[in-house]
Phi, psi and omega in degrees: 000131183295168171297311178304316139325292188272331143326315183301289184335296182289354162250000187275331174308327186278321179287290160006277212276332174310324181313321182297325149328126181241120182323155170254140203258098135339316188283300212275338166312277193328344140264036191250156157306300188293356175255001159309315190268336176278339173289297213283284166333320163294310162127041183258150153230179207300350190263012182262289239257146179229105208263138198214118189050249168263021166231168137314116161250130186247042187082246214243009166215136174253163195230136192233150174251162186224154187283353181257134208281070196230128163230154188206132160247140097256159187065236204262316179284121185243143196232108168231183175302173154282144222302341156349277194312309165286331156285335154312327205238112171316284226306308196292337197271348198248293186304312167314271167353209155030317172268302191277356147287336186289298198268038194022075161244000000 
């Protein structure tokens, strides 16, 4: 497969998955505990953050949600369910942990 070829693949593959994104409602983040406690564990507070389209910028990371119970960092970008969806579920809250620790961010 040409390099070019496989660039298309990975970005129509990359568009997909941006289709999935769901803006984060500020307002209603800012009153779950738990994203208090994951701001607060990166070492940001809520006057750091910014909500800018379909993401969060948290500084050197953004953080975008997908409906799907899934968490993924790359690069820079951290992608989990909505923050509901992650207080509801030990596994997933466990997993979030164990990733942002992995990649010291």
């Amino acid at each position: 497969m040409s390099g070019s070829t496989k660039d298309n693949i990975q970005d129509a593959a990359t568009g997909k998955e941006q289709e999935k994104i769901t803006p984060p409602d500020f307002t209603q983040l800012k009153k779950q505990p738990l994203f208090h406690d994951i701001i607060q564990s990166i070492g940001l507070s809520l006057g750091e953050i910014g909500a800018s389209g379909d993401h969060l910028d948290l500084g050197l990371l953004r953080w975008q949600f997908s409906p799907e119970a899934r968490l993924k960092l790359t690069g820079k970008t951290l992608i989990t369910p909505p923050i509901e969806t992650l207080a509801a579920s030990s596994k997933l809250k466990r997993q979030l942990w164990q990733l942002l620790q992995e990649h010291s961010v």
